[in-house]
């Protein structure tokens, strides 16, 4: 197949399932999406790259690690990258017919605002609840839940296969039951959102709750709530941003599969572009 006609597949730096960095010698897969309602696309096994090389050509596709590649940006298809073992584990434990659409949305929504880099190494400690399932998969003995939490807290930024698999199983568990119907509503009307659940809307909150609090971790928005005051979070596994009414009145929330993304109109463009700075 001529070079110009081969699909150009961008290989991202982070696994879309476990949110840990991908390394050159790890086995990876990439998915190409042509539809978000049903999985219409293709799954590729990513060939190994030579050291310090950013491009790998095969008969079926061109795989690219360049950050701002014109060919990657020109390609109309959306792509996502995964550790092969994370992808297969998700495929086994997520039972939804549209599982790959849900996984792709999770891989894309790892920050509160599109185009902003995800928060590194702020992994949700709730994933420790999956530790015993992972231990059984690896042929190891189960542990009390309190011990699971303690093990997780010892190294919450671990990139070990056990930590990766815990995050993937937690993701599969949430996406299995995530709401199907997409929606878009003004951020000013959102009373409460918790990842994996429906949005709770209230159009009459008034001036007693003048702030929107957005809580993020490595998987993007974890929680959104209207609050009366600004309080610094004591948790080291998440980050909080407070938005005043003059800004949140210019923003909307796009909601799909229990995952959300903040969007702003032209007057909120600078705020969104500098999110987290």
mmCIF file of C-alpha atoms in Angstrom:
data_model
loop_
_atom_site.group_PDB
_atom_site.id
_atom_site.type_symbol
_atom_site.label_atom_id
_atom_site.label_comp_id
_atom_site.label_asym_id
_atom_site.label_seq_id
_atom_site.Cartn_x
_atom_site.Cartn_y
_atom_site.Cartn_z
ATOM 1 C CA UNK A 1 0.000 0.000 0.000
ATOM 2 C CA UNK A 2 1.472 3.404 -0.926
ATOM 3 C CA UNK A 3 2.686 5.469 2.034
ATOM 4 C CA UNK A 4 0.241 8.331 1.469
ATOM 5 C CA UNK A 5 -2.801 6.017 1.467
ATOM 6 C CA UNK A 6 -1.945 4.202 4.698
ATOM 7 C CA UNK A 7 -3.774 5.302 7.872
ATOM 8 C CA UNK A 8 -1.627 7.561 10.045
ATOM 9 C CA UNK A 9 -2.016 6.333 13.642
ATOM 10 C CA UNK A 10 -0.855 8.548 16.491
ATOM 11 C CA UNK A 11 0.606 6.671 19.476
ATOM 12 C CA UNK A 12 -0.069 8.599 22.663
ATOM 13 C CA UNK A 13 2.259 8.719 25.688
ATOM 14 C CA UNK A 14 -0.351 7.349 28.132
ATOM 15 C CA UNK A 15 -2.522 4.215 28.189
ATOM 16 C CA UNK A 16 -6.164 5.183 27.776
ATOM 17 C CA UNK A 17 -7.292 2.418 30.157
ATOM 18 C CA UNK A 18 -4.902 2.580 33.141
ATOM 19 C CA UNK A 19 -3.679 6.184 32.656
ATOM 20 C CA UNK A 20 -0.068 5.137 33.171
ATOM 21 C CA UNK A 21 2.740 6.038 30.715
ATOM 22 C CA UNK A 22 3.466 3.621 27.874
ATOM 23 C CA UNK A 23 7.057 2.511 27.332
ATOM 24 C CA UNK A 24 8.899 1.565 24.174
ATOM 25 C CA UNK A 25 9.281 -2.138 24.998
ATOM 26 C CA UNK A 26 5.699 -2.666 26.182
ATOM 27 C CA UNK A 27 3.200 -4.350 23.852
ATOM 28 C CA UNK A 28 0.626 -1.773 22.758
ATOM 29 C CA UNK A 29 -2.578 -1.633 20.753
ATOM 30 C CA UNK A 30 -4.198 1.357 19.099
ATOM 31 C CA UNK A 31 -7.818 1.799 18.086
ATOM 32 C CA UNK A 32 -9.116 3.925 15.231
ATOM 33 C CA UNK A 33 -12.670 5.198 15.630
ATOM 34 C CA UNK A 34 -14.988 6.264 12.838
ATOM 35 C CA UNK A 35 -18.171 6.341 14.956
ATOM 36 C CA UNK A 36 -18.970 7.011 18.618
ATOM 37 C CA UNK A 37 -22.315 5.182 18.751
ATOM 38 C CA UNK A 38 -21.097 1.759 17.632
ATOM 39 C CA UNK A 39 -17.518 0.620 17.194
ATOM 40 C CA UNK A 40 -16.761 1.267 13.559
ATOM 41 C CA UNK A 41 -13.043 1.309 13.099
ATOM 42 C CA UNK A 42 -10.058 -0.940 13.554
ATOM 43 C CA UNK A 43 -7.799 -2.306 16.272
ATOM 44 C CA UNK A 44 -4.062 -2.344 15.535
ATOM 45 C CA UNK A 45 -1.225 -4.069 17.314
ATOM 46 C CA UNK A 46 1.499 -1.436 17.495
ATOM 47 C CA UNK A 47 4.857 -2.708 16.179
ATOM 48 C CA UNK A 48 7.977 -2.039 18.279
ATOM 49 C CA UNK A 49 9.717 1.265 17.615
ATOM 50 C CA UNK A 50 13.477 1.475 17.319
ATOM 51 C CA UNK A 51 15.171 3.470 20.059
ATOM 52 C CA UNK A 52 14.813 7.253 19.572
ATOM 53 C CA UNK A 53 12.613 6.746 16.493
ATOM 54 C CA UNK A 54 9.218 8.465 16.298
ATOM 55 C CA UNK A 55 7.872 6.818 13.144
ATOM 56 C CA UNK A 56 7.200 3.173 12.259
ATOM 57 C CA UNK A 57 5.870 2.182 8.831
ATOM 58 C CA UNK A 58 4.089 -1.116 8.184
ATOM 59 C CA UNK A 59 2.083 -2.492 5.273
ATOM 60 C CA UNK A 60 -1.204 -1.588 6.977
ATOM 61 C CA UNK A 61 -0.484 1.755 8.674
ATOM 62 C CA UNK A 62 2.037 4.378 9.713
ATOM 63 C CA UNK A 63 2.481 4.641 13.497
ATOM 64 C CA UNK A 64 3.660 7.985 14.812
ATOM 65 C CA UNK A 65 4.826 9.284 18.197
ATOM 66 C CA UNK A 66 5.417 12.877 17.115
ATOM 67 C CA UNK A 67 3.559 15.301 19.364
ATOM 68 C CA UNK A 68 2.448 17.837 16.736
ATOM 69 C CA UNK A 69 2.433 15.785 13.543
ATOM 70 C CA UNK A 70 0.491 17.406 10.679
ATOM 71 C CA UNK A 71 -0.465 14.001 9.252
ATOM 72 C CA UNK A 72 -1.887 12.878 12.611
ATOM 73 C CA UNK A 73 -3.863 16.102 12.994
ATOM 74 C CA UNK A 74 -5.099 15.978 9.396
ATOM 75 C CA UNK A 75 -6.484 12.453 9.767
ATOM 76 C CA UNK A 76 -10.264 12.643 10.448
ATOM 77 C CA UNK A 77 -10.325 9.463 12.544
ATOM 78 C CA UNK A 78 -9.856 9.586 16.309
ATOM 79 C CA UNK A 79 -7.231 7.309 17.807
ATOM 80 C CA UNK A 80 -6.368 6.008 21.253
ATOM 81 C CA UNK A 81 -3.462 3.992 22.658
ATOM 82 C CA UNK A 82 -3.463 1.212 25.269
ATOM 83 C CA UNK A 83 -1.215 -1.339 26.912
ATOM 84 C CA UNK A 84 -2.241 -4.584 25.221
ATOM 85 C CA UNK A 85 -2.840 -6.340 28.557
ATOM 86 C CA UNK A 86 -4.934 -3.419 29.852
ATOM 87 C CA UNK A 87 -7.010 -3.451 26.658
ATOM 88 C CA UNK A 88 -7.641 -7.213 26.864
ATOM 89 C CA UNK A 89 -8.540 -7.012 30.560
ATOM 90 C CA UNK A 90 -11.053 -4.241 29.889
ATOM 91 C CA UNK A 91 -12.497 -6.229 26.981
ATOM 92 C CA UNK A 92 -13.050 -9.198 29.302
ATOM 93 C CA UNK A 93 -14.655 -7.348 32.213
ATOM 94 C CA UNK A 94 -16.672 -4.637 30.482
ATOM 95 C CA UNK A 95 -19.867 -6.315 29.267
ATOM 96 C CA UNK A 96 -21.500 -3.444 27.365
ATOM 97 C CA UNK A 97 -22.044 -3.960 23.645
ATOM 98 C CA UNK A 98 -20.537 -0.537 22.991
ATOM 99 C CA UNK A 99 -17.586 -1.185 25.329
ATOM 100 C CA UNK A 100 -14.959 0.144 22.905
ATOM 101 C CA UNK A 101 -16.888 3.391 22.417
ATOM 102 C CA UNK A 102 -17.028 3.782 26.188
ATOM 103 C CA UNK A 103 -13.323 3.007 26.551
ATOM 104 C CA UNK A 104 -12.433 5.493 23.831
ATOM 105 C CA UNK A 105 -14.459 8.212 25.559
ATOM 106 C CA UNK A 106 -12.628 7.478 28.829
ATOM 107 C CA UNK A 107 -9.290 7.673 26.998
ATOM 108 C CA UNK A 108 -10.235 11.048 25.502
ATOM 109 C CA UNK A 109 -11.673 12.643 28.643
ATOM 110 C CA UNK A 110 -8.646 12.579 30.934
ATOM 111 C CA UNK A 111 -8.768 16.326 31.593
ATOM 112 C CA UNK A 112 -11.555 18.736 32.467
ATOM 113 C CA UNK A 113 -11.123 20.766 29.275
ATOM 114 C CA UNK A 114 -10.277 19.428 25.819
ATOM 115 C CA UNK A 115 -6.683 20.039 24.768
ATOM 116 C CA UNK A 116 -5.323 20.332 28.322
ATOM 117 C CA UNK A 117 -2.853 17.703 29.548
ATOM 118 C CA UNK A 118 -4.112 15.231 32.130
ATOM 119 C CA UNK A 119 -3.041 15.422 35.759
ATOM 120 C CA UNK A 120 -0.175 12.974 36.151
ATOM 121 C CA UNK A 121 -0.118 10.292 38.835
ATOM 122 C CA UNK A 122 -3.284 11.315 40.696
ATOM 123 C CA UNK A 123 -4.774 7.824 40.644
ATOM 124 C CA UNK A 124 -8.158 7.210 42.262
ATOM 125 C CA UNK A 125 -7.651 5.190 45.494
ATOM 126 C CA UNK A 126 -11.096 3.594 45.028
ATOM 127 C CA UNK A 127 -9.329 1.265 42.568
ATOM 128 C CA UNK A 128 -7.814 -0.534 45.574
ATOM 129 C CA UNK A 129 -11.206 -2.269 45.900
ATOM 130 C CA UNK A 130 -10.266 -4.257 42.796
ATOM 131 C CA UNK A 131 -6.993 -5.568 44.226
ATOM 132 C CA UNK A 132 -8.312 -8.996 45.265
ATOM 133 C CA UNK A 133 -9.712 -9.649 41.782
ATOM 134 C CA UNK A 134 -6.318 -8.804 40.295
ATOM 135 C CA UNK A 135 -4.544 -11.033 42.817
ATOM 136 C CA UNK A 136 -6.829 -13.931 41.863
ATOM 137 C CA UNK A 137 -6.160 -13.322 38.157
ATOM 138 C CA UNK A 138 -2.442 -13.533 38.904
ATOM 139 C CA UNK A 139 -2.882 -16.706 40.986
ATOM 140 C CA UNK A 140 -2.248 -15.023 44.338
ATOM 141 C CA UNK A 141 -4.139 -15.152 47.641
ATOM 142 C CA UNK A 142 -6.900 -12.686 48.564
ATOM 143 C CA UNK A 143 -6.322 -10.058 51.263
ATOM 144 C CA UNK A 144 -8.599 -8.184 53.701
ATOM 145 C CA UNK A 145 -9.925 -4.924 52.221
ATOM 146 C CA UNK A 146 -8.139 -2.855 54.883
ATOM 147 C CA UNK A 147 -4.841 -4.425 53.819
ATOM 148 C CA UNK A 148 -5.660 -3.691 50.168
ATOM 149 C CA UNK A 149 -6.109 -0.008 51.003
ATOM 150 C CA UNK A 150 -2.851 0.058 52.968
ATOM 151 C CA UNK A 151 -0.929 -1.572 50.113
ATOM 152 C CA UNK A 152 -2.334 0.973 47.661
ATOM 153 C CA UNK A 153 -1.475 3.898 49.957
ATOM 154 C CA UNK A 154 2.159 2.772 50.200
ATOM 155 C CA UNK A 155 2.723 3.539 46.520
ATOM 156 C CA UNK A 156 -0.327 5.291 45.005
ATOM 157 C CA UNK A 157 1.597 6.256 41.845
ATOM 158 C CA UNK A 158 2.774 2.712 41.094
ATOM 159 C CA UNK A 159 3.073 1.654 37.453
ATOM 160 C CA UNK A 160 3.248 -2.051 38.379
ATOM 161 C CA UNK A 161 0.916 -4.430 36.529
ATOM 162 C CA UNK A 162 -1.153 -4.933 39.705
ATOM 163 C CA UNK A 163 -1.812 -1.184 40.042
ATOM 164 C CA UNK A 164 -2.542 -0.874 36.320
ATOM 165 C CA UNK A 165 -5.027 -3.734 36.415
ATOM 166 C CA UNK A 166 -6.787 -2.319 39.498
ATOM 167 C CA UNK A 167 -7.425 0.931 37.629
ATOM 168 C CA UNK A 168 -8.624 -0.903 34.509
ATOM 169 C CA UNK A 169 -11.063 -3.055 36.492
ATOM 170 C CA UNK A 170 -12.413 0.011 38.279
ATOM 171 C CA UNK A 171 -12.901 1.692 34.896
ATOM 172 C CA UNK A 172 -14.678 -1.376 33.481
ATOM 173 C CA UNK A 173 -16.912 -1.542 36.544
ATOM 174 C CA UNK A 174 -17.931 2.115 36.216
ATOM 175 C CA UNK A 175 -18.455 2.015 32.454
ATOM 176 C CA UNK A 176 -20.549 -1.173 32.653
ATOM 177 C CA UNK A 177 -23.324 0.732 34.393
ATOM 178 C CA UNK A 178 -22.657 4.223 33.016
ATOM 179 C CA UNK A 179 -25.657 6.141 31.597
ATOM 180 C CA UNK A 180 -26.117 5.637 27.866
ATOM 181 C CA UNK A 181 -27.904 8.816 26.754
ATOM 182 C CA UNK A 182 -25.549 11.766 26.055
ATOM 183 C CA UNK A 183 -26.497 15.281 27.090
ATOM 184 C CA UNK A 184 -25.244 18.848 27.190
ATOM 185 C CA UNK A 185 -26.421 21.380 29.756
ATOM 186 C CA UNK A 186 -25.352 24.745 31.232
ATOM 187 C CA UNK A 187 -22.761 24.384 33.978
ATOM 188 C CA UNK A 188 -24.802 26.891 36.004
ATOM 189 C CA UNK A 189 -27.576 24.280 36.327
ATOM 190 C CA UNK A 190 -25.377 21.390 37.542
ATOM 191 C CA UNK A 191 -25.964 20.733 41.240
ATOM 192 C CA UNK A 192 -23.868 17.562 41.434
ATOM 193 C CA UNK A 193 -22.005 15.201 39.136
ATOM 194 C CA UNK A 194 -20.106 12.075 40.153
ATOM 195 C CA UNK A 195 -18.134 10.131 37.592
ATOM 196 C CA UNK A 196 -20.072 7.143 36.291
ATOM 197 C CA UNK A 197 -23.435 8.580 37.336
ATOM 198 C CA UNK A 198 -26.098 10.881 35.914
ATOM 199 C CA UNK A 199 -25.943 14.647 36.394
ATOM 200 C CA UNK A 200 -28.172 16.147 39.085
ATOM 201 C CA UNK A 201 -29.630 19.419 37.828
ATOM 202 C CA UNK A 202 -31.106 22.341 39.767
ATOM 203 C CA UNK A 203 -32.111 25.526 37.934
ATOM 204 C CA UNK A 204 -32.861 27.486 41.111
ATOM 205 C CA UNK A 205 -29.740 27.325 43.275
ATOM 206 C CA UNK A 206 -29.520 31.091 43.779
ATOM 207 C CA UNK A 207 -26.674 33.160 45.201
ATOM 208 C CA UNK A 208 -26.087 30.957 48.260
ATOM 209 C CA UNK A 209 -23.860 28.681 46.153
ATOM 210 C CA UNK A 210 -21.686 31.100 44.146
ATOM 211 C CA UNK A 211 -18.947 28.632 43.134
ATOM 212 C CA UNK A 212 -18.622 25.534 41.007
ATOM 213 C CA UNK A 213 -16.030 23.128 42.354
ATOM 214 C CA UNK A 214 -14.419 20.817 39.785
ATOM 215 C CA UNK A 215 -12.460 17.875 41.208
ATOM 216 C CA UNK A 216 -10.017 16.113 38.872
ATOM 217 C CA UNK A 217 -7.611 13.200 38.934
ATOM 218 C CA UNK A 218 -5.686 11.285 36.261
ATOM 219 C CA UNK A 219 -8.934 10.125 34.666
ATOM 220 C CA UNK A 220 -10.335 13.610 34.240
ATOM 221 C CA UNK A 221 -13.341 15.062 36.047
ATOM 222 C CA UNK A 222 -14.189 13.032 39.136
ATOM 223 C CA UNK A 223 -16.832 15.302 40.624
ATOM 224 C CA UNK A 224 -18.574 18.644 40.026
ATOM 225 C CA UNK A 225 -20.590 20.390 42.729
ATOM 226 C CA UNK A 226 -22.061 23.792 43.536
ATOM 227 C CA UNK A 227 -20.645 25.072 46.826
ATOM 228 C CA UNK A 228 -20.949 28.090 49.108
ATOM 229 C CA UNK A 229 -17.253 28.539 49.932
ATOM 230 C CA UNK A 230 -13.810 27.678 48.626
ATOM 231 C CA UNK A 231 -11.940 25.066 50.664
ATOM 232 C CA UNK A 232 -8.556 23.578 49.911
ATOM 233 C CA UNK A 233 -8.705 19.817 49.350
ATOM 234 C CA UNK A 234 -6.827 17.703 51.887
ATOM 235 C CA UNK A 235 -6.553 14.734 49.534
ATOM 236 C CA UNK A 236 -3.313 14.242 47.609
ATOM 237 C CA UNK A 237 -4.997 12.079 44.971
ATOM 238 C CA UNK A 238 -7.111 14.834 43.422
ATOM 239 C CA UNK A 239 -7.049 18.492 42.435
ATOM 240 C CA UNK A 240 -9.793 21.094 42.936
ATOM 241 C CA UNK A 241 -10.577 24.152 40.800
ATOM 242 C CA UNK A 242 -13.187 26.740 41.755
ATOM 243 C CA UNK A 243 -15.111 28.666 39.097
ATOM 244 C CA UNK A 244 -16.961 31.910 39.834
ATOM 245 C CA UNK A 245 -20.399 32.703 38.421
ATOM 246 C CA UNK A 246 -19.097 35.229 35.887
ATOM 247 C CA UNK A 247 -17.256 32.312 34.254
ATOM 248 C CA UNK A 248 -19.401 29.241 34.900
ATOM 249 C CA UNK A 249 -22.370 31.107 33.426
ATOM 250 C CA UNK A 250 -20.431 31.036 30.128
ATOM 251 C CA UNK A 251 -19.778 27.290 30.223
ATOM 252 C CA UNK A 252 -21.572 24.026 29.501
ATOM 253 C CA UNK A 253 -20.956 20.406 30.441
ATOM 254 C CA UNK A 254 -20.899 17.690 27.775
ATOM 255 C CA UNK A 255 -21.885 14.324 29.266
ATOM 256 C CA UNK A 256 -21.361 10.871 27.728
ATOM 257 C CA UNK A 257 -21.135 7.416 29.339
ATOM 258 C CA UNK A 258 -20.889 8.887 32.839
ATOM 259 C CA UNK A 259 -17.933 11.055 31.791
ATOM 260 C CA UNK A 260 -17.984 14.796 31.272
ATOM 261 C CA UNK A 261 -16.040 17.608 29.662
ATOM 262 C CA UNK A 262 -16.279 21.342 30.276
ATOM 263 C CA UNK A 263 -16.853 23.615 27.301
ATOM 264 C CA UNK A 264 -16.860 27.409 27.167
ATOM 265 C CA UNK A 265 -18.121 29.995 24.722
ATOM 266 C CA UNK A 266 -15.839 32.621 23.147
ATOM 267 C CA UNK A 267 -15.838 34.778 26.280
ATOM 268 C CA UNK A 268 -14.578 31.840 28.366
ATOM 269 C CA UNK A 269 -11.965 30.744 25.818
ATOM 270 C CA UNK A 270 -8.963 32.215 27.666
ATOM 271 C CA UNK A 271 -10.049 30.663 30.960
ATOM 272 C CA UNK A 272 -10.422 27.228 29.342
ATOM 273 C CA UNK A 273 -7.113 27.525 27.467
ATOM 274 C CA UNK A 274 -5.300 28.282 30.737
ATOM 275 C CA UNK A 275 -7.100 25.631 32.777
ATOM 276 C CA UNK A 276 -4.983 24.412 35.671
ATOM 277 C CA UNK A 277 -2.291 27.072 35.249
#
